[in-house]
XYZ file of C-alpha atoms in Angstrom:
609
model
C -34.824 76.638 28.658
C -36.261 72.908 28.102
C -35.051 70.833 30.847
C -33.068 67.669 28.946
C -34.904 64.551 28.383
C -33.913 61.356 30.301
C -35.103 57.637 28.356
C -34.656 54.766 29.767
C -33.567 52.539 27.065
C -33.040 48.319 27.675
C -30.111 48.376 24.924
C -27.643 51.614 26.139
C -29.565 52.323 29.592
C -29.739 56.043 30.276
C -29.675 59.033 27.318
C -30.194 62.168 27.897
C -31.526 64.587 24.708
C -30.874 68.578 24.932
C -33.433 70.496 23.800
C -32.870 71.420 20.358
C -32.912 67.179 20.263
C -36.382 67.177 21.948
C -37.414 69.777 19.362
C -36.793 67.359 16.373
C -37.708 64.117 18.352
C -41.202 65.697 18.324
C -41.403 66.724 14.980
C -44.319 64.791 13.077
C -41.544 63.045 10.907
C -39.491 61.338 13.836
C -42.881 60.368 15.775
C -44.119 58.403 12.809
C -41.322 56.210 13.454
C -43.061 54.875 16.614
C -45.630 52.858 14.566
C -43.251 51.480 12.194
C -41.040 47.729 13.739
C -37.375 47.941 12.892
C -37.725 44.082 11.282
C -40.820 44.366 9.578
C -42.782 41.113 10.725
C -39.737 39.219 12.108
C -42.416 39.387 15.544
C -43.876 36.300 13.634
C -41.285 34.277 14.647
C -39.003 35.985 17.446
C -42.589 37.509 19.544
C -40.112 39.759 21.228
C -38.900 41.180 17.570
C -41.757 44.374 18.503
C -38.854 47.022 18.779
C -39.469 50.144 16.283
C -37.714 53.025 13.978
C -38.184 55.085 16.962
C -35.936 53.157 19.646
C -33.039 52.163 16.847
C -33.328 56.190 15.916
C -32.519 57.298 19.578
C -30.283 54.346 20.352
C -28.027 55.408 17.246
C -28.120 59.046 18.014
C -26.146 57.843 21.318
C -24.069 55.829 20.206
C -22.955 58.358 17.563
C -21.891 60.880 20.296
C -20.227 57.749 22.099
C -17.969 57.239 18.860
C -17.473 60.948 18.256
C -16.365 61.630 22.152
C -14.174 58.351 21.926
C -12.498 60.399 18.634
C -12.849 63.241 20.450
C -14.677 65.754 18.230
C -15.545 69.163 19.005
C -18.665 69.515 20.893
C -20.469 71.511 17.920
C -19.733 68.046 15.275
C -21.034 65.627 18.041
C -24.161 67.529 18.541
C -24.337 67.501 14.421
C -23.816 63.775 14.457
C -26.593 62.767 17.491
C -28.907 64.665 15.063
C -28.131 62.682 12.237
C -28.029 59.519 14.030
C -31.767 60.785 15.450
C -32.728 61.398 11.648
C -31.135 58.586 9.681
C -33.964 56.712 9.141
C -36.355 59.567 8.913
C -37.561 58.499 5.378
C -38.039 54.618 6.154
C -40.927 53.250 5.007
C -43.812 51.424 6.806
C -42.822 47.662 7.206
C -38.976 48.068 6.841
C -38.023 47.495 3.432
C -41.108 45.797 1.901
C -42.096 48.939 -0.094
C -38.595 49.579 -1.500
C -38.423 46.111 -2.994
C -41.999 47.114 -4.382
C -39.977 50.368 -6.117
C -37.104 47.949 -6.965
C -39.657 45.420 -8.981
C -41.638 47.956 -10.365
C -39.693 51.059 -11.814
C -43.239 52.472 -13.029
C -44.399 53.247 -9.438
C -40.830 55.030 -8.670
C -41.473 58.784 -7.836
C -40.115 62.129 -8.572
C -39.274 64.701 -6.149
C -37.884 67.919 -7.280
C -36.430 66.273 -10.497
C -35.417 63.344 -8.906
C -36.295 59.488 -9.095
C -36.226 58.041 -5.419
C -36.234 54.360 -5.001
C -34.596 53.993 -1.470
C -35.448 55.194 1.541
C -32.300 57.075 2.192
C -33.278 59.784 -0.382
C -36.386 60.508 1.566
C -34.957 60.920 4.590
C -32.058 63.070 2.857
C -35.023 64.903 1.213
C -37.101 65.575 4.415
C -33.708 66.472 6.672
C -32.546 68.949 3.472
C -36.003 70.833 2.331
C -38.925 69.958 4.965
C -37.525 70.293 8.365
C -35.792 73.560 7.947
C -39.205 75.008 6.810
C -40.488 74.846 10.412
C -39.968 78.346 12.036
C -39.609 77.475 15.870
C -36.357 75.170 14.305
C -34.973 76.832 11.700
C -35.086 80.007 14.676
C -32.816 77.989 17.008
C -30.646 76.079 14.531
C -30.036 80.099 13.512
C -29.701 81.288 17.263
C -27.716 77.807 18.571
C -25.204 77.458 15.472
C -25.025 80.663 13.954
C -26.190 79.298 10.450
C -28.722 79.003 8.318
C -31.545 76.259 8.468
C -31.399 75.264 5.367
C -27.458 75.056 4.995
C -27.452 72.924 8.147
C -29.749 70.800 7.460
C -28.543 70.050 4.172
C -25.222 69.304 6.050
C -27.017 67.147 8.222
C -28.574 65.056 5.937
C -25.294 64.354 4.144
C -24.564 63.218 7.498
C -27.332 60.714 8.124
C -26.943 59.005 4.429
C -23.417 58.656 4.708
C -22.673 61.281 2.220
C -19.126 61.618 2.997
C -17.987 62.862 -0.362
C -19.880 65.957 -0.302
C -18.735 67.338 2.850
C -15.764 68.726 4.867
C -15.167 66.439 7.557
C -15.830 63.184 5.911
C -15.695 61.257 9.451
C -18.442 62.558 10.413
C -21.070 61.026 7.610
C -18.449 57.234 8.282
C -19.828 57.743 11.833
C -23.791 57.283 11.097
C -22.659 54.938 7.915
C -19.539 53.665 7.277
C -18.591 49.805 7.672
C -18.192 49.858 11.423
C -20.544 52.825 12.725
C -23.406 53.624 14.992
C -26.329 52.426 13.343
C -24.782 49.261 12.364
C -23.748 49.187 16.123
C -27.231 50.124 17.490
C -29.331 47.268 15.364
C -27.412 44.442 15.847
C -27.060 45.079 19.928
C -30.825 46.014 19.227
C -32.446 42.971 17.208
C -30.528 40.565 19.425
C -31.953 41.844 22.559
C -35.209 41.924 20.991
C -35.235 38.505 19.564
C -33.237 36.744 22.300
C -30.892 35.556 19.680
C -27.312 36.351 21.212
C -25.131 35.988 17.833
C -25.967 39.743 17.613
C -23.403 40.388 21.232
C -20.707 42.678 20.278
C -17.703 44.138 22.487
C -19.118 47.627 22.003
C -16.679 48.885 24.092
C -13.841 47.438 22.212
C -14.736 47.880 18.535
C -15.159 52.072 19.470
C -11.621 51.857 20.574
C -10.051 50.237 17.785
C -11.203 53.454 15.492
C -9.018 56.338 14.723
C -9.249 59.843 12.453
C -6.573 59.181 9.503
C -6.439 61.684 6.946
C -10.275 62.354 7.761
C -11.212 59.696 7.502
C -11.885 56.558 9.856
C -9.909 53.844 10.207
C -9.091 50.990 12.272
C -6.302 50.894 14.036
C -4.548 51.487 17.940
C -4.206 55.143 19.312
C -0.436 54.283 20.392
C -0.100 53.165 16.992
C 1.029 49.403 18.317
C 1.240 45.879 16.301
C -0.581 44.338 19.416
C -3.403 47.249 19.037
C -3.582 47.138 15.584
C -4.358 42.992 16.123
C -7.101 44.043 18.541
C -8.682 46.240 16.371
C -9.212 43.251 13.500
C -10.393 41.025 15.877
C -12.831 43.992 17.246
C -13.989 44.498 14.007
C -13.562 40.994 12.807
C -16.141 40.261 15.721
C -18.532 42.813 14.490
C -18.263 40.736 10.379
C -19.531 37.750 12.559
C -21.994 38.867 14.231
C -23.724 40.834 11.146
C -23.396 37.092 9.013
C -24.866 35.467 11.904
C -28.009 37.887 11.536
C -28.560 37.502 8.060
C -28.846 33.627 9.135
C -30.548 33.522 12.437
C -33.228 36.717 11.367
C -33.455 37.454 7.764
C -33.109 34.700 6.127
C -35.147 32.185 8.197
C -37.845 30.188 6.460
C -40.997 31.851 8.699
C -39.130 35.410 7.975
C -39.154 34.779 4.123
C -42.943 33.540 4.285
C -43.711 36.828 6.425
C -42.020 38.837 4.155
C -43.088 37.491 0.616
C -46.878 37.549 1.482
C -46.832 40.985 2.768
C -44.944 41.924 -0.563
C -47.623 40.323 -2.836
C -50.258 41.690 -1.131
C -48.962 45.129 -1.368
C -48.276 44.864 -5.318
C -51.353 43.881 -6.164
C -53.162 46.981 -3.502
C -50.507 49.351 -6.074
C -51.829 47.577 -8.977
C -55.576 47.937 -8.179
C -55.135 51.171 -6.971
C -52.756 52.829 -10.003
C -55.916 51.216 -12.599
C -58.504 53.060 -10.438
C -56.983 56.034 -9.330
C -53.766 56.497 -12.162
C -50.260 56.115 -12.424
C -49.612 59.734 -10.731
C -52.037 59.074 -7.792
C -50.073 55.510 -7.302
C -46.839 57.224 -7.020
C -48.089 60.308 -4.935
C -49.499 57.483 -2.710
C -45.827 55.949 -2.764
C -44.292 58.839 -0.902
C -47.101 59.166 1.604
C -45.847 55.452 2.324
C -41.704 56.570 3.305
C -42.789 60.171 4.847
C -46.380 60.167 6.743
C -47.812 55.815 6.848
C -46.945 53.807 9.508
C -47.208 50.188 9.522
C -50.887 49.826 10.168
C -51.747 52.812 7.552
C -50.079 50.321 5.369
C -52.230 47.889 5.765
C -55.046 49.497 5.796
C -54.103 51.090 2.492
C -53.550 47.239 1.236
C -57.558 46.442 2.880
C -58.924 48.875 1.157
C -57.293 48.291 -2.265
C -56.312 44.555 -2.938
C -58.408 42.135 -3.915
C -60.061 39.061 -1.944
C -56.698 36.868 -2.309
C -54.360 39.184 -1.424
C -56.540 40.133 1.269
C -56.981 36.471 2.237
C -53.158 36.964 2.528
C -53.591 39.916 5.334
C -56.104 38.051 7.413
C -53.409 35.189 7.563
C -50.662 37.387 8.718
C -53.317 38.525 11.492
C -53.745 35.511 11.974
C -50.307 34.118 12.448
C -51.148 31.624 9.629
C -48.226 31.901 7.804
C -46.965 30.074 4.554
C -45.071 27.018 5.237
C -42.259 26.383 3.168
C -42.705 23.130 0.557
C -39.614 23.707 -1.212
C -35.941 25.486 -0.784
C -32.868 26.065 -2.734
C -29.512 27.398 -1.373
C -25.980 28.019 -2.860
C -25.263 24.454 -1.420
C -27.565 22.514 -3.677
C -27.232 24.826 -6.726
C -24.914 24.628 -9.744
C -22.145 27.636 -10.142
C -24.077 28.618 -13.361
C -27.469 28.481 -11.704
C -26.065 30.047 -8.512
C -24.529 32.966 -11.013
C -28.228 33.356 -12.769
C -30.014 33.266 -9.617
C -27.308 35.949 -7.640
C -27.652 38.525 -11.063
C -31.643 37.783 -11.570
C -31.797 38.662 -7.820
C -30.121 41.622 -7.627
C -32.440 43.397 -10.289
C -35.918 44.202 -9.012
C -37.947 43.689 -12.437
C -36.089 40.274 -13.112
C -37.007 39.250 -9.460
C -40.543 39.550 -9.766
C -40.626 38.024 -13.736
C -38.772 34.609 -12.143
C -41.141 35.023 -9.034
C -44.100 35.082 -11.114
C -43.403 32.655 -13.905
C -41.579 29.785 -10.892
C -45.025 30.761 -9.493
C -46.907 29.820 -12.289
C -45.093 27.000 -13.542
C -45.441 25.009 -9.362
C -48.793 26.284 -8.918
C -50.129 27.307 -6.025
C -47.128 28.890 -4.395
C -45.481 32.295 -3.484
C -41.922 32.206 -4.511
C -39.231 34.359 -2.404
C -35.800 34.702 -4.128
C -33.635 36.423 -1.793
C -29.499 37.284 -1.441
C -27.627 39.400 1.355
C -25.673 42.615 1.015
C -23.870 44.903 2.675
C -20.535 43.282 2.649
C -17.838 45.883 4.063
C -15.930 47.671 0.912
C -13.896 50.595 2.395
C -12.990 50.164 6.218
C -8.953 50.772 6.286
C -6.718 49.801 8.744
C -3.418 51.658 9.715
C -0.414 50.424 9.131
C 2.453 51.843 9.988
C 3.070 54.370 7.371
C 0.213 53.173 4.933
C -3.416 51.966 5.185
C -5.300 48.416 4.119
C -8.190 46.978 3.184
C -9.912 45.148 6.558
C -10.533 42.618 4.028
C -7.090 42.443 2.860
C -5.232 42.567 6.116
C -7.841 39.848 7.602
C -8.416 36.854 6.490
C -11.210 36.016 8.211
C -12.938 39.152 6.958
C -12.322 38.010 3.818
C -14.094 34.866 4.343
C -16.701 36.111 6.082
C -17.748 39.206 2.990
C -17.793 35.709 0.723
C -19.778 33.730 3.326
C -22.055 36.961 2.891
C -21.904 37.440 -0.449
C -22.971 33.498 -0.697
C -25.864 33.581 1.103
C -28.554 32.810 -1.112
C -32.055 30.998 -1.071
C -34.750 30.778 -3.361
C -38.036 29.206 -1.566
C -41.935 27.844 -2.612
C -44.350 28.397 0.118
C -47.952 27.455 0.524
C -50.404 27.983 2.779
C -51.012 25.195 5.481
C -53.710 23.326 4.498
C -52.323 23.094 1.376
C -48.713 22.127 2.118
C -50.110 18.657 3.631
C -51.080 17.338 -0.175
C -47.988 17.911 -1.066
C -45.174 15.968 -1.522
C -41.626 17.973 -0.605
C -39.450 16.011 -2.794
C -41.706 16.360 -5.821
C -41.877 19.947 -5.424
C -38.270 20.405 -4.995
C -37.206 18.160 -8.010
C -39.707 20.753 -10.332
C -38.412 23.654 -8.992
C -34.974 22.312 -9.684
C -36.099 21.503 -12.994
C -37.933 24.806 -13.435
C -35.082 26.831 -12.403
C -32.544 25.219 -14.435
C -34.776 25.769 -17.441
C -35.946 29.490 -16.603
C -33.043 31.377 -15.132
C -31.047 31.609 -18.167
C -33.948 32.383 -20.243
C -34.986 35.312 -18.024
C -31.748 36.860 -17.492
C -31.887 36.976 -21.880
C -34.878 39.137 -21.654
C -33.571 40.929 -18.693
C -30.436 41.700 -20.861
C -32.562 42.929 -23.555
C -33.996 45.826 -21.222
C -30.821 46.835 -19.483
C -26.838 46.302 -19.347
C -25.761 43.957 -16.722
C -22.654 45.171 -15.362
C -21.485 42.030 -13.463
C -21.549 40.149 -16.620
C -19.162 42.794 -17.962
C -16.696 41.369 -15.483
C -17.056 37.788 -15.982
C -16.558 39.013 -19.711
C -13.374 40.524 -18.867
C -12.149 37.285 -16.690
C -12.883 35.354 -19.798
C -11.520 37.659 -22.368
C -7.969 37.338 -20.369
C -8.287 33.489 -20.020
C -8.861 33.661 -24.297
C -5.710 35.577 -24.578
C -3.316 33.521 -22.809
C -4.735 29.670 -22.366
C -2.744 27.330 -23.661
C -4.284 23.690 -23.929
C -1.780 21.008 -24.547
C -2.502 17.237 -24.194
C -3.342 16.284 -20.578
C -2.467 19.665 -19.576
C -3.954 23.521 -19.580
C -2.485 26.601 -18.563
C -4.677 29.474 -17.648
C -3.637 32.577 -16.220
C -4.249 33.983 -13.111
C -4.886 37.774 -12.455
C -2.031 39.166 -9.602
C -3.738 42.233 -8.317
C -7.187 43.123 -7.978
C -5.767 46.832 -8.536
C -5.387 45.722 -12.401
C -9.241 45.044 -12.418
C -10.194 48.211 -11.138
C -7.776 50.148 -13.775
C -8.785 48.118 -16.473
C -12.605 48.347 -15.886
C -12.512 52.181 -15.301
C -10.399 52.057 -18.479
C -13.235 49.806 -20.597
C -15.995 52.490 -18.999
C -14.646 55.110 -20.978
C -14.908 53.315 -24.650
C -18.546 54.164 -25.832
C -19.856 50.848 -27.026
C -18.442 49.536 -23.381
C -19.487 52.509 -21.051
C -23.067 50.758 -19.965
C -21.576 47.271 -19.767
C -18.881 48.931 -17.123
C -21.193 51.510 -15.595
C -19.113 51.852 -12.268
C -18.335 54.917 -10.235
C -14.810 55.188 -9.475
C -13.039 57.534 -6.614
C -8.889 57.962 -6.029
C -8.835 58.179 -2.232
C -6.402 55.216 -1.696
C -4.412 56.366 -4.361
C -5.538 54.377 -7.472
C -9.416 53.899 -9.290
C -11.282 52.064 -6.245
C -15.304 51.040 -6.545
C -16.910 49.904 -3.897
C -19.513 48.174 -6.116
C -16.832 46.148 -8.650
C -15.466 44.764 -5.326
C -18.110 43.456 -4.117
C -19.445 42.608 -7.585
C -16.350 40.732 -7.899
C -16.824 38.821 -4.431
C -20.211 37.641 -5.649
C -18.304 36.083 -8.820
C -15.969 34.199 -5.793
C -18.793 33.471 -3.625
C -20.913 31.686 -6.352
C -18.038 29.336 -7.882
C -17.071 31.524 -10.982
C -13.941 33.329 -9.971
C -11.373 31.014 -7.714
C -9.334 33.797 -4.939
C -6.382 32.546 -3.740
C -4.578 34.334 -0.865
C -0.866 35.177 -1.353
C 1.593 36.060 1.063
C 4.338 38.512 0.435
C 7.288 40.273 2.279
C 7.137 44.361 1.490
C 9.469 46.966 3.925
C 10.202 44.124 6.340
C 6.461 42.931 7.077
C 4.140 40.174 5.495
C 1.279 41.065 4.030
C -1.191 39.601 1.993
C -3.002 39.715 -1.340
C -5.378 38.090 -2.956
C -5.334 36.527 -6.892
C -7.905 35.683 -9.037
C -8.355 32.288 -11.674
C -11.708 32.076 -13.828
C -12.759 28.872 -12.672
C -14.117 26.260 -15.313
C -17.607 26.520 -14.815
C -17.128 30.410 -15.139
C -15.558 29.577 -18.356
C -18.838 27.638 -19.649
C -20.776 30.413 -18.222
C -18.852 33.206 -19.983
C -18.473 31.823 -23.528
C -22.782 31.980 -23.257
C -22.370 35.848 -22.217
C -19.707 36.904 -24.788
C -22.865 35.520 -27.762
C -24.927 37.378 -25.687
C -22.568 40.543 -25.969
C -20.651 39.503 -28.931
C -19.698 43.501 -29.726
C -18.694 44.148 -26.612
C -16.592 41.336 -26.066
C -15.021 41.652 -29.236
C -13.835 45.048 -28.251
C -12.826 43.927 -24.719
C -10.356 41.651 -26.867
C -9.064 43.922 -29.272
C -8.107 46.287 -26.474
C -6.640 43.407 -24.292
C -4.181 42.306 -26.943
C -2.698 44.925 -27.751
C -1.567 45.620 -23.683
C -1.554 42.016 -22.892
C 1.879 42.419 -21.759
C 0.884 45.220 -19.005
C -1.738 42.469 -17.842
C 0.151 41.169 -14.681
C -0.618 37.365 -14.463
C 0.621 34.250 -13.718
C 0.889 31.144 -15.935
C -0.821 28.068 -14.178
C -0.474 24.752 -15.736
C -2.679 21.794 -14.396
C -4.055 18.478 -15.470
C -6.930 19.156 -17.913
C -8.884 16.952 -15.980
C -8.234 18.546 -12.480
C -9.034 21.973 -13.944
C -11.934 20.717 -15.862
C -13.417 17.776 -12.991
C -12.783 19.679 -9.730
C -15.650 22.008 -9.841
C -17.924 19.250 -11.243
């Protein structure tokens, strides 16, 4: 028998790996992770930011088996949970997530794997835990000899595991573990980055937050073991802590200006490699050369793949990075300085690769001379429950700090021009910044047209069916409006599964729906619906109420005026759809639960403006 493995690690100190674990660290696929930095080129600007795939990979796998021993799982389900936490990012791809925003922007280059389009890194990784580890005989032998089941079966189970697949399996707390809103790898990178680039808002009470988590109905959930109000507090303001820190990242890491510049010339540089490379070689070779990129480069075999491929001003671009010569921005944009409706066109253009690059390329061309990087955060928290008593809630409904804190997120947006150095001297910063004003103004909502043209935007669905309520029942009198306001978010969900069904709606409200809280929950129309909040469409209002002797809170939502002006352009652009939205809201607009609110037309109209 292997003797265990003892690492050293700066973040977690000592972990030990069995030997079945040793057998998979040294597989080819978890050793490629050595070469590849867990922030891309964040080095640029925090020098100590050198920490890799490898490190977060191990660091995860222990603090998976720290959660599942604090839950106390059998031994067999932690040992299946270190291995997905050691395999979770098996299928990254060199440089972070450069090349999946490549995928994202350029649906052509996406490839196929046994039937199967793959644009994000988690279906690699699914696809080499699932089909190319349990091909190796001197593993499959031992997962056969150690767990009494076949290779294939448990890797498959594994990989379900490591992508946070908790639909598909038994024990659904074990996939929450390796990805769920509070879990181990979420754990592992923030403790990680902020060790690595000496920037402390990343300090969590590690300690505390793995307390506050419980098995409920199998699933987790925050919430005290003795099943205490005090307990219960602690375990928001554990997890509360955890919101924080995760916003301050996005700030302090990925979204700071040197970051961006990193970022958006290592991006360029790589399309236009894939571009000269697909017209040379073909569209197949191009996309073979695509999954080379998430299962066998590293970060250097990426750029070498971009040296030998791009052409002399993308490669001017490399030798820069090498360099540490990197873009300086001349002009920036955030949701400060932006218009609601510009902030709305920016946020939806954003959030679809192909747009992206079109307003990228055309801002480019219209400032000259720049690289443009348009860029908004994610990964606001949509399912963490906490126990109450004898019924769950949404984090974000029973905190309202959380819920500030998913629409800080869900706010965070900048849209930047960069030039190189010794060009950024000749140019004046205010002149830029008025034209790209200017620019922006003019080309967002002419972009997202064409983008509509390809595709259904399912956000504007929403903001169609805000507006098609606010038709049906405001009431304009003089000095006065009332508009209605929407009482439970619950209706939305109902309503929008409802629309889905309805065949001229169904690609308008293309949402996946599930029934595990006991009514139609998506993940995606919540947060869909906090980016309306966060970008000055939708006005939430928090509402207390008294329910079985407690307090409790909800949240109600008012289409704001400027998401008024914005909507009556989106129900010309969809004028079939919306005129079946209406026909189906009048005739339940008595089910609709609302309230009546009646302002001053010019408070309603002015206060945005």
């Amino acid at each position: 028998m292997q003797k265990p493995l003892i690492i050293h690690d700066p973040v977690h100190k000592t972990i030990i790996l069995d030997e079945f674990e040793q057998m998979v660290l040294n597989t080819k696929h978890v050793q490629r992770l050595r070469n590849i930095q867990q922030l891309g080129l964040v080095d640029h600007v925090y020098p100590g930011a050198n920490h890799t795939r490898f490190e977060h990979s191990i660091g995860t796998m222990h603090m998976a088996s720290v959660i599942g021993q604090s839950l106390s799982f059998e031994d067999e389900d932690i040992r299946k949970i270190r291995l997905a936490g050691l395999l979770h990012d098996v299928g990254h791809s060199a440089f972070s997530h450069a090349v999946e925003n490549v995928l994202k922007r350029n649906p052509q280059l996406q490839p196929v794997i046994e039937g199967k389009k793959f644009i994000k890194h988690e279906a690699f990784s699914k696809d080499i835990i699932s089909r190319i580890l349990p091909q190796d005989n001197y593993i499959s032998g031992h997962v056969e000899s150690e767990f009494g089941m076949d290779a294939f079966d448990f890797f498959d189970e594994i990989s379900k595991i490591a992508t946070g697949d908790s639909r598909s399996i038994s024990k659904p707390y074990l996939a929450q573990v390796i990805a769920g809103d509070v879990d181990a790898d979420r754990i592992d990178f923030l403790l990680r980055d902020s060790y690595h680039t000496g920037v402390s808002f990343g300090l969590i009470d590690v300690d505390q937050i793995i307390s506050s988590l419980i098995i409920k109905d199998e699933n987790i959930v925050l919430g005290s073991t003795d099943g205490s109000s005090y307990g219960n507090d602690m375990a928001l303001t554990a997890a509360e802590s955890m919101l924080i820190s995760r916003a301050h990242h996005y700030t302090a890491i990925i979204h700071n200006p040197k970051t961006q510049a990193a970022r958006v010339m290592l991006l360029y540089a790589l399309e236009d490699a894939l571009e000269q490379f697909k017209d040379k070689s073909g569209i197949n070779a191009a996309k073979d050369e695509i999954v080379r990129f998430f299962t066998e480069y590293n970060d250097n075999d990426l750029l070498n793949f971009i040296r030998s491929n791009a052409s002399e001003k993308s490669l001017a671009l490399i030798d820069n990075l090498r360099e540490g010569r990197l873009y300086e921005p001349v002009a920036r944009l955030s949701q400060k300085i932006l218009r609601p409706s510009t902030r709305m066109s920016l946020s939806t253009i954003a959030r679809h690769g192909v747009a992206t690059k079109r307003f990228e390329t055309r801002l480019a061309n219209e400032l000259g001379d720049v690289l443009v990087d348009l860029t908004v955060a994610s990964g606001v928290p949509k399912s963490m429950r906490i126990a109450m008593d004898d019924e769950d809630g949404f984090f974000y409904d029973e905190s309202a700090l959380a819920n500030g804190l998913v629409r800080a997120i869900s706010r965070q947006l900048s849209l930047t021009a960069f030039s190189h150095p010794d060009v950024v001297v000749n140019k004046d910063s205010s002149t830029v910044l008025s034209e790209l004003r200017r620019v922006v103004d003019d080309l967002s909502p002419r972009l997202l047209h064409y983008t509509r043209e390809d595709q259904y935007l399912p956000i504007e669905g929403i903001i169609l069916l805000f507006y098609a309520v606010h038709s049906i029942f405001v009431d304009e009198k003089p000095g006065f409006v009332s508009i209605p306001r929407l009482r439970h978010i619950t209706w939305l969900y109902r309503t929008i599964q409802k629309l889905g069904t309805f065949s001229r709606l169904k690609n308008l409200f293309d949402y996946s729906f599930h029934e595990r809280y006991g009514f139609p929950y998506s993940e995606k129309v919540f947060e869909d619906i906090q980016v309306l909040v966060a970008m000055g469409i939708v006005d939430e209002d928090l509402r207390y109420y008294e329910k079985d002797g407690r307090f409790r809170q909800s949240y109600e939502y008012v289409l704001t005026w400027e998401g008024v002006e914005y909507a009556g352009t989106l129900a010309d652009a969809y004028r079939p759809e919306f005129e079946e939205m209406m026909s189906h809201l009048s005739m339940v607009k008595h089910s609709i639960k609302r309230d009546i609110v009646t302002i001053p037309s010019n408070r309603y109209v002015a206060k945005k403006r």
